[in-house]
Amino acid sequence: MNYHHAFHAGNHADVLKHIVQLALLDAFKRKDSPFFVLDTHGGAGRYLLTSEESRKTLEAENGVMRLMAQPKLPAVVERYLKAVQADNPVGALVNYPGSPLLTAQTLREQDRMAVCELQDAEAATLKALFAHDSRVAVLQADGYTQNKALLPPKANGAKIGRGLVLIDPPYEAQDAEYQRILASIEEILGRWAQASFAIWFPIKQRRTVLHFLRKACALPVKSVLTVELLVRPDDSPLRLNGSGMLLLNPPWQFDQILAPAMPVLKQHLGEAGASTRLQWLKQAE
Ligand code: SAM
């Protein structure tokens, strides 16, 4: 595998993904009952923005750093920026927390997370990060194949009903990745029917993701919402022009929580021709 998230940490795609992730977790926290998070593609958990990888691409400069420079932003964006700031010294931005660290920051005593990561270095960093957090299990394993071992989720022998599966693969082979995602979701739903899902997807040319979105709507889920940010027109198959989060069984009226973020992300992270989309593809009756 050639993919290393250190080159991309804090870019526009991470900003969108992590705003949505935290808003979903906050929605789960409105009830006291425990929830479970399965992060199938965890990455390293924390990234140094002064690293050679980060300085080579400058992607964080055009992502999270642009938002940090703004004086006032909608609550759902401020909440994300506070979570990033919480992993940094006061007034500085040197670390970027990845999805497992953002989840761990948000979990309560009764909640649990399992995070999978295939690569040695990333998995070792994750294990060190969570060595003393008994709520978090780190598995160096293929995140698509751990369903049998992990689901339905339990804590202290009791089943956990609610929760989120976050699927954030590298898409080195896009069509094969879509197929693995869809097969994995079907398997998970067979073991844990109440699960919600957040699946990140890249957008180079938007028409190429439509087939995947149609297939996702045919899954046995009650509702499907997509949230997309294109930072420039999707006219080149070679660049990451934007990305989306496909949400299956999100909380009721979750679009209203995200809506205020959309114009702000377009304004601060977009170039000419940027656009956003927040659309129910399937809605519970
Ligand atoms: N979710 C992370 C975040 O938001 O901070 C970033 C994850 S990064 C996009 C994708 C990660 O998945 C890489 O670290 C890669 O090594 C790992 N990976 C690739 N295929 C995998 C698989 N089948 N199972 C688990 N991890 C995998």
mmCIF file of C-alpha atoms and ligand atoms in Angstrom:
data_model
loop_
_atom_site.group_PDB
_atom_site.id
_atom_site.type_symbol
_atom_site.label_atom_id
_atom_site.label_comp_id
_atom_site.label_asym_id
_atom_site.label_seq_id
_atom_site.Cartn_x
_atom_site.Cartn_y
_atom_site.Cartn_z
ATOM 1 C CA MET A 1 0.000 0.000 0.000
ATOM 2 C CA ASN A 2 1.333 3.439 -0.933
ATOM 3 C CA TYR A 3 -1.175 5.492 1.022
ATOM 4 C CA HIS A 4 -0.087 7.458 4.103
ATOM 5 C CA HIS A 5 -2.564 9.849 5.609
ATOM 6 C CA ALA A 6 0.222 12.071 6.992
ATOM 7 C CA PHE A 7 0.371 13.765 3.553
ATOM 8 C CA HIS A 8 -3.300 14.741 3.762
ATOM 9 C CA ALA A 9 -4.097 15.303 7.455
ATOM 10 C CA GLY A 10 -6.157 18.441 8.002
ATOM 11 C CA ASN A 11 -7.042 18.950 4.336
ATOM 12 C CA HIS A 12 -10.505 19.948 3.083
ATOM 13 C CA ALA A 13 -11.607 16.302 3.041
ATOM 14 C CA ASP A 14 -10.555 15.768 6.672
ATOM 15 C CA VAL A 15 -12.330 18.973 7.666
ATOM 16 C CA LEU A 16 -15.619 17.808 6.136
ATOM 17 C CA LYS A 17 -15.250 14.256 7.460
ATOM 18 C CA HIS A 18 -14.365 15.254 11.004
ATOM 19 C CA ILE A 19 -17.068 17.942 11.292
ATOM 20 C CA VAL A 20 -19.641 15.316 10.307
ATOM 21 C CA GLN A 21 -18.096 12.645 12.559
ATOM 22 C CA LEU A 22 -18.177 14.856 15.659
ATOM 23 C CA ALA A 23 -21.714 16.073 14.960
ATOM 24 C CA LEU A 24 -22.857 12.443 14.713
ATOM 25 C CA LEU A 25 -21.166 11.523 17.997
ATOM 26 C CA ASP A 26 -22.665 14.563 19.721
ATOM 27 C CA ALA A 27 -26.098 13.435 18.541
ATOM 28 C CA PHE A 28 -25.509 9.996 20.123
ATOM 29 C CA LYS A 29 -24.577 11.707 23.375
ATOM 30 C CA ARG A 30 -28.030 13.226 23.724
ATOM 31 C CA LYS A 31 -29.070 9.926 25.356
ATOM 32 C CA ASP A 32 -27.339 8.352 28.366
ATOM 33 C CA SER A 33 -27.333 4.799 26.989
ATOM 34 C CA PRO A 34 -23.923 3.698 25.692
ATOM 35 C CA PHE A 35 -22.893 3.776 22.052
ATOM 36 C CA PHE A 36 -20.172 1.963 20.120
ATOM 37 C CA VAL A 37 -17.916 3.250 17.352
ATOM 38 C CA LEU A 38 -16.178 0.987 14.841
ATOM 39 C CA ASP A 39 -13.491 2.920 12.960
ATOM 40 C CA THR A 40 -12.530 0.494 10.176
ATOM 41 C CA HIS A 41 -9.611 2.512 8.741
ATOM 42 C CA GLY A 42 -8.057 4.346 11.655
ATOM 43 C CA GLY A 43 -4.800 5.792 10.288
ATOM 44 C CA ALA A 44 -2.170 6.919 12.800
ATOM 45 C CA GLY A 45 -4.525 8.777 15.153
ATOM 46 C CA ARG A 46 -2.403 11.920 15.355
ATOM 47 C CA TYR A 47 -0.377 13.792 12.692
ATOM 48 C CA LEU A 48 2.374 16.338 13.084
ATOM 49 C CA LEU A 49 1.637 19.338 10.849
ATOM 50 C CA THR A 50 5.335 20.220 10.843
ATOM 51 C CA SER A 51 6.268 16.811 9.400
ATOM 52 C CA GLU A 52 8.029 16.467 6.070
ATOM 53 C CA GLU A 53 4.895 14.842 4.601
ATOM 54 C CA SER A 54 2.609 17.665 5.699
ATOM 55 C CA ARG A 55 4.997 20.415 4.579
ATOM 56 C CA LYS A 56 5.395 18.747 1.190
ATOM 57 C CA THR A 57 1.693 18.977 0.287
ATOM 58 C CA LEU A 58 0.631 22.018 2.389
ATOM 59 C CA GLU A 59 -2.858 20.494 2.400
ATOM 60 C CA ALA A 60 -3.558 21.486 6.011
ATOM 61 C CA GLU A 61 -2.743 25.118 5.143
ATOM 62 C CA ASN A 62 -5.591 25.027 2.649
ATOM 63 C CA GLY A 63 -7.851 23.130 5.034
ATOM 64 C CA VAL A 64 -8.070 23.335 8.808
ATOM 65 C CA MET A 65 -5.661 26.298 9.070
ATOM 66 C CA ARG A 66 -7.880 28.513 6.929
ATOM 67 C CA LEU A 67 -10.796 27.884 9.270
ATOM 68 C CA MET A 68 -8.681 28.423 12.393
ATOM 69 C CA ALA A 69 -7.965 31.917 11.115
ATOM 70 C CA GLN A 70 -11.679 32.878 11.088
ATOM 71 C CA PRO A 71 -13.083 34.879 14.029
ATOM 72 C CA LYS A 72 -16.619 33.449 14.163
ATOM 73 C CA LEU A 73 -18.055 30.319 12.604
ATOM 74 C CA PRO A 74 -21.260 28.235 12.999
ATOM 75 C CA ALA A 75 -21.460 26.105 16.163
ATOM 76 C CA VAL A 76 -20.958 22.807 14.346
ATOM 77 C CA VAL A 77 -17.676 24.101 12.848
ATOM 78 C CA GLU A 78 -16.503 25.773 16.087
ATOM 79 C CA ARG A 79 -17.085 22.478 17.898
ATOM 80 C CA TYR A 80 -14.725 20.725 15.445
ATOM 81 C CA LEU A 81 -12.070 23.441 15.717
ATOM 82 C CA LYS A 82 -12.208 23.214 19.534
ATOM 83 C CA ALA A 83 -11.598 19.457 19.278
ATOM 84 C CA VAL A 84 -8.554 20.067 17.076
ATOM 85 C CA GLN A 85 -7.324 22.796 19.433
ATOM 86 C CA ALA A 86 -7.729 20.442 22.404
ATOM 87 C CA ASP A 87 -4.946 18.283 20.943
ATOM 88 C CA ASN A 88 -2.588 21.288 20.668
ATOM 89 C CA PRO A 89 -0.747 23.723 22.922
ATOM 90 C CA VAL A 90 -2.718 26.922 23.607
ATOM 91 C CA GLY A 91 -2.568 29.270 20.620
ATOM 92 C CA ALA A 92 -0.611 26.856 18.379
ATOM 93 C CA LEU A 93 -1.543 24.302 15.747
ATOM 94 C CA VAL A 94 1.122 21.613 15.455
ATOM 95 C CA ASN A 95 -0.923 18.425 15.760
ATOM 96 C CA TYR A 96 -3.868 17.256 13.757
ATOM 97 C CA PRO A 97 -6.009 14.646 15.541
ATOM 98 C CA GLY A 98 -7.290 11.851 13.313
ATOM 99 C CA SER A 99 -10.671 10.162 13.514
ATOM 100 C CA PRO A 100 -9.862 7.714 16.376
ATOM 101 C CA LEU A 101 -8.483 10.466 18.596
ATOM 102 C CA LEU A 102 -11.472 12.729 17.894
ATOM 103 C CA THR A 103 -13.812 9.884 18.811
ATOM 104 C CA ALA A 104 -11.868 9.058 21.976
ATOM 105 C CA GLN A 105 -12.068 12.717 23.050
ATOM 106 C CA THR A 106 -15.846 12.489 22.708
ATOM 107 C CA LEU A 107 -16.544 9.089 24.300
ATOM 108 C CA ARG A 108 -18.012 8.924 27.792
ATOM 109 C CA GLU A 109 -17.170 6.303 30.403
ATOM 110 C CA GLN A 110 -19.953 3.980 29.185
ATOM 111 C CA ASP A 111 -19.103 4.226 25.444
ATOM 112 C CA ARG A 112 -16.663 2.028 23.497
ATOM 113 C CA MET A 113 -14.610 2.163 20.296
ATOM 114 C CA ALA A 114 -12.761 -0.413 18.212
ATOM 115 C CA VAL A 115 -10.321 0.875 15.622
ATOM 116 C CA CYS A 116 -8.645 -1.142 12.848
ATOM 117 C CA GLU A 117 -5.525 -0.243 10.902
ATOM 118 C CA LEU A 118 -3.498 -2.452 8.561
ATOM 119 C CA GLN A 119 -0.105 -0.748 8.294
ATOM 120 C CA ASP A 120 2.605 -1.369 10.891
ATOM 121 C CA ALA A 121 3.686 2.195 11.684
ATOM 122 C CA GLU A 122 0.148 3.598 11.858
ATOM 123 C CA ALA A 123 -1.095 0.673 13.982
ATOM 124 C CA ALA A 124 1.858 1.031 16.368
ATOM 125 C CA THR A 125 1.115 4.737 16.857
ATOM 126 C CA LEU A 126 -2.542 3.968 17.512
ATOM 127 C CA LYS A 127 -1.675 1.282 20.056
ATOM 128 C CA ALA A 128 0.610 3.676 21.906
ATOM 129 C CA LEU A 129 -2.015 6.451 21.872
ATOM 130 C CA PHE A 130 -4.692 4.268 23.444
ATOM 131 C CA ALA A 131 -2.543 1.994 25.611
ATOM 132 C CA HIS A 132 -4.139 3.416 28.769
ATOM 133 C CA ASP A 133 -7.685 3.892 27.520
ATOM 134 C CA SER A 134 -9.734 0.816 28.408
ATOM 135 C CA ARG A 135 -12.696 2.081 26.328
ATOM 136 C CA VAL A 136 -10.677 1.706 23.122
ATOM 137 C CA ALA A 137 -9.572 -1.535 21.386
ATOM 138 C CA VAL A 138 -6.935 -1.208 18.644
ATOM 139 C CA LEU A 139 -6.645 -4.037 16.121
ATOM 140 C CA GLN A 140 -3.908 -4.277 13.524
ATOM 141 C CA ALA A 141 -6.218 -5.956 11.046
ATOM 142 C CA ASP A 142 -8.302 -5.548 7.911
ATOM 143 C CA GLY A 143 -11.198 -3.340 8.999
ATOM 144 C CA TYR A 144 -13.580 -5.038 6.563
ATOM 145 C CA THR A 145 -13.177 -8.479 8.140
ATOM 146 C CA GLN A 146 -13.510 -7.839 11.880
ATOM 147 C CA ASN A 147 -17.309 -7.771 11.977
ATOM 148 C CA LYS A 148 -17.727 -11.292 13.297
ATOM 149 C CA ALA A 149 -15.341 -10.685 16.193
ATOM 150 C CA LEU A 150 -16.631 -7.212 17.133
ATOM 151 C CA LEU A 151 -20.370 -7.214 16.419
ATOM 152 C CA PRO A 152 -22.912 -6.943 17.873
ATOM 153 C CA PRO A 153 -20.935 -4.700 20.219
ATOM 154 C CA LYS A 154 -20.814 -5.339 23.932
ATOM 155 C CA ALA A 155 -19.500 -3.629 27.069
ATOM 156 C CA ASN A 156 -19.100 -5.570 30.317
ATOM 157 C CA GLY A 157 -21.031 -8.475 28.773
ATOM 158 C CA ALA A 158 -24.087 -6.347 27.868
ATOM 159 C CA LYS A 159 -25.038 -5.557 24.261
ATOM 160 C CA ILE A 160 -24.654 -1.967 23.061
ATOM 161 C CA GLY A 161 -27.575 -1.070 20.793
ATOM 162 C CA ARG A 162 -26.557 2.191 19.157
ATOM 163 C CA GLY A 163 -23.476 3.275 17.338
ATOM 164 C CA LEU A 164 -21.516 4.374 14.332
ATOM 165 C CA VAL A 165 -19.370 2.595 11.760
ATOM 166 C CA LEU A 166 -16.880 5.011 10.229
ATOM 167 C CA ILE A 167 -15.435 3.756 6.925
ATOM 168 C CA ASP A 168 -12.585 5.851 5.546
ATOM 169 C CA PRO A 169 -10.479 3.795 3.118
ATOM 170 C CA PRO A 170 -7.663 5.048 0.878
ATOM 171 C CA TYR A 171 -9.469 4.191 -2.399
ATOM 172 C CA GLU A 172 -6.304 3.062 -4.141
ATOM 173 C CA ALA A 173 -8.544 1.021 -6.453
ATOM 174 C CA GLN A 174 -11.828 2.896 -6.441
ATOM 175 C CA ASP A 175 -14.283 0.332 -7.871
ATOM 176 C CA ALA A 176 -12.933 -2.504 -5.747
ATOM 177 C CA GLU A 177 -13.173 -0.298 -2.657
ATOM 178 C CA TYR A 178 -16.840 0.513 -3.349
ATOM 179 C CA GLN A 179 -17.603 -3.195 -3.636
ATOM 180 C CA ARG A 180 -15.850 -4.012 -0.376
ATOM 181 C CA ILE A 181 -17.649 -1.174 1.410
ATOM 182 C CA LEU A 182 -21.088 -2.282 0.218
ATOM 183 C CA ALA A 183 -20.438 -5.950 1.068
ATOM 184 C CA SER A 184 -19.122 -4.999 4.493
ATOM 185 C CA ILE A 185 -22.155 -2.797 5.274
ATOM 186 C CA GLU A 186 -24.508 -5.643 4.383
ATOM 187 C CA GLU A 187 -22.610 -7.984 6.676
ATOM 188 C CA ILE A 188 -22.572 -5.465 9.530
ATOM 189 C CA LEU A 189 -26.315 -4.822 9.201
ATOM 190 C CA GLY A 190 -26.862 -8.572 9.482
ATOM 191 C CA ARG A 191 -25.147 -8.520 12.879
ATOM 192 C CA TRP A 192 -26.070 -5.057 14.104
ATOM 193 C CA ALA A 193 -29.260 -3.779 12.466
ATOM 194 C CA GLN A 194 -29.320 -0.536 14.472
ATOM 195 C CA ALA A 195 -25.923 0.690 13.234
ATOM 196 C CA SER A 196 -25.469 4.093 11.633
ATOM 197 C CA PHE A 197 -22.702 4.494 9.033
ATOM 198 C CA ALA A 198 -20.508 7.347 7.849
ATOM 199 C CA ILE A 199 -18.556 6.520 4.694
ATOM 200 C CA TRP A 200 -16.077 8.994 3.279
ATOM 201 C CA PHE A 201 -15.735 9.068 -0.527
ATOM 202 C CA PRO A 202 -13.445 11.048 -2.842
ATOM 203 C CA ILE A 203 -14.835 13.160 -5.669
ATOM 204 C CA LYS A 204 -12.715 13.699 -8.756
ATOM 205 C CA GLN A 205 -15.577 13.634 -11.261
ATOM 206 C CA ARG A 206 -18.902 13.427 -9.458
ATOM 207 C CA ARG A 207 -20.667 11.322 -12.081
ATOM 208 C CA THR A 208 -18.328 8.430 -11.245
ATOM 209 C CA VAL A 209 -19.723 8.154 -7.684
ATOM 210 C CA LEU A 210 -23.395 8.054 -8.698
ATOM 211 C CA HIS A 211 -23.478 4.293 -9.196
ATOM 212 C CA PHE A 212 -22.051 3.765 -5.705
ATOM 213 C CA LEU A 213 -24.622 6.124 -4.175
ATOM 214 C CA ARG A 214 -27.458 4.328 -5.983
ATOM 215 C CA LYS A 215 -26.241 0.968 -4.671
ATOM 216 C CA ALA A 216 -26.047 2.376 -1.136
ATOM 217 C CA CYS A 217 -29.706 3.459 -1.358
ATOM 218 C CA ALA A 218 -30.693 -0.131 -2.120
ATOM 219 C CA LEU A 219 -29.211 -1.344 1.197
ATOM 220 C CA PRO A 220 -31.683 -2.227 3.977
ATOM 221 C CA VAL A 221 -31.360 1.117 5.767
ATOM 222 C CA LYS A 222 -34.094 3.600 6.653
ATOM 223 C CA SER A 223 -32.413 6.786 5.503
ATOM 224 C CA VAL A 224 -29.493 7.973 3.376
ATOM 225 C CA LEU A 225 -28.006 11.483 3.459
ATOM 226 C CA THR A 226 -25.019 12.757 1.473
ATOM 227 C CA VAL A 227 -22.891 15.730 2.430
ATOM 228 C CA GLU A 228 -20.445 16.921 -0.203
ATOM 229 C CA LEU A 229 -17.871 19.678 -0.570
ATOM 230 C CA LEU A 230 -16.308 20.327 -3.966
ATOM 231 C CA VAL A 231 -13.493 22.844 -3.531
ATOM 232 C CA ARG A 232 -13.343 23.381 -7.319
ATOM 233 C CA PRO A 233 -15.288 22.130 -10.346
ATOM 234 C CA ASP A 234 -15.166 18.348 -10.758
ATOM 235 C CA ASP A 235 -13.717 18.517 -14.244
ATOM 236 C CA SER A 236 -10.425 16.701 -13.717
ATOM 237 C CA PRO A 237 -10.154 12.955 -13.059
ATOM 238 C CA LEU A 238 -6.632 13.455 -11.684
ATOM 239 C CA ARG A 239 -7.223 15.706 -8.662
ATOM 240 C CA LEU A 240 -9.164 15.373 -5.438
ATOM 241 C CA ASN A 241 -11.660 18.092 -6.328
ATOM 242 C CA GLY A 242 -13.814 17.353 -3.332
ATOM 243 C CA SER A 243 -15.244 14.653 -1.162
ATOM 244 C CA GLY A 244 -18.398 13.478 0.478
ATOM 245 C CA MET A 245 -19.753 11.658 3.471
ATOM 246 C CA LEU A 246 -22.428 9.086 2.827
ATOM 247 C CA LEU A 247 -24.555 8.709 5.955
ATOM 248 C CA LEU A 248 -26.760 5.676 6.456
ATOM 249 C CA ASN A 249 -29.365 5.816 9.229
ATOM 250 C CA PRO A 250 -28.185 9.230 10.508
ATOM 251 C CA PRO A 251 -30.044 10.878 13.400
ATOM 252 C CA TRP A 252 -33.400 12.480 12.572
ATOM 253 C CA GLN A 253 -33.090 15.913 10.923
ATOM 254 C CA PHE A 254 -29.296 15.610 10.922
ATOM 255 C CA ASP A 255 -29.182 17.746 7.766
ATOM 256 C CA GLN A 256 -30.314 20.733 9.831
ATOM 257 C CA ILE A 257 -27.291 20.378 12.107
ATOM 258 C CA LEU A 258 -24.878 20.398 9.165
ATOM 259 C CA ALA A 259 -26.619 23.012 7.012
ATOM 260 C CA PRO A 260 -24.980 26.100 8.608
ATOM 261 C CA ALA A 261 -21.510 24.661 7.909
ATOM 262 C CA MET A 262 -21.969 24.295 4.170
ATOM 263 C CA PRO A 263 -21.712 27.923 2.951
ATOM 264 C CA VAL A 264 -18.817 28.528 5.343
ATOM 265 C CA LEU A 265 -16.830 25.541 4.042
ATOM 266 C CA LYS A 266 -17.427 26.660 0.474
ATOM 267 C CA GLN A 267 -16.391 30.234 1.258
ATOM 268 C CA HIS A 268 -13.212 29.478 3.202
ATOM 269 C CA LEU A 269 -11.976 26.228 1.636
ATOM 270 C CA GLY A 270 -13.238 26.614 -1.922
ATOM 271 C CA GLU A 271 -11.714 28.083 -5.060
ATOM 272 C CA ALA A 272 -13.677 29.532 -7.996
ATOM 273 C CA GLY A 273 -16.459 27.120 -8.936
ATOM 274 C CA ALA A 274 -16.665 25.477 -5.490
ATOM 275 C CA SER A 275 -19.980 23.942 -4.456
ATOM 276 C CA THR A 276 -21.659 21.986 -1.677
ATOM 277 C CA ARG A 277 -24.515 19.519 -1.518
ATOM 278 C CA LEU A 278 -26.585 18.258 1.400
ATOM 279 C CA GLN A 279 -29.184 15.838 0.116
ATOM 280 C CA TRP A 280 -31.456 13.087 1.419
ATOM 281 C CA LEU A 281 -31.283 10.226 -1.068
ATOM 282 C CA LYS A 282 -33.702 8.164 1.023
ATOM 283 C CA GLN A 283 -35.817 9.298 3.969
ATOM 284 C CA ALA A 284 -37.572 7.391 6.726
ATOM 285 C CA GLU A 285 -41.373 7.615 6.397
HETATM 286 N N1 SAM B 1 -9.768 7.665 9.318
HETATM 287 C C1 SAM B 1 -8.495 8.325 9.472
HETATM 288 C C2 SAM B 1 -8.731 9.756 9.935
HETATM 289 O O1 SAM B 1 -9.755 10.350 9.572
HETATM 290 O O2 SAM B 1 -7.904 10.281 10.668
HETATM 291 C C3 SAM B 1 -7.697 8.312 8.206
HETATM 292 C C4 SAM B 1 -7.616 6.983 7.549
HETATM 293 S S1 SAM B 1 -6.711 6.938 6.063
HETATM 294 C C5 SAM B 1 -7.717 7.759 4.932
HETATM 295 C C6 SAM B 1 -6.890 5.283 5.583
HETATM 296 C C7 SAM B 1 -6.094 4.299 6.441
HETATM 297 O O3 SAM B 1 -6.591 2.988 6.196
HETATM 298 C C8 SAM B 1 -4.617 4.237 6.131
HETATM 299 O O4 SAM B 1 -3.887 4.481 7.309
HETATM 300 C C9 SAM B 1 -4.375 2.809 5.652
HETATM 301 O O5 SAM B 1 -3.158 2.269 6.110
HETATM 302 C C10 SAM B 1 -5.530 2.078 6.274
HETATM 303 N N2 SAM B 1 -6.024 0.872 5.571
HETATM 304 C C11 SAM B 1 -6.047 0.612 4.248
HETATM 305 N N3 SAM B 1 -6.720 -0.532 3.997
HETATM 306 C C12 SAM B 1 -7.153 -0.995 5.201
HETATM 307 C C13 SAM B 1 -7.953 -2.097 5.612
HETATM 308 N N4 SAM B 1 -8.435 -2.972 4.726
HETATM 309 N N5 SAM B 1 -8.216 -2.237 6.932
HETATM 310 C C14 SAM B 1 -7.734 -1.359 7.843
HETATM 311 N N6 SAM B 1 -6.987 -0.279 7.522
HETATM 312 C C15 SAM B 1 -6.707 -0.100 6.213
#
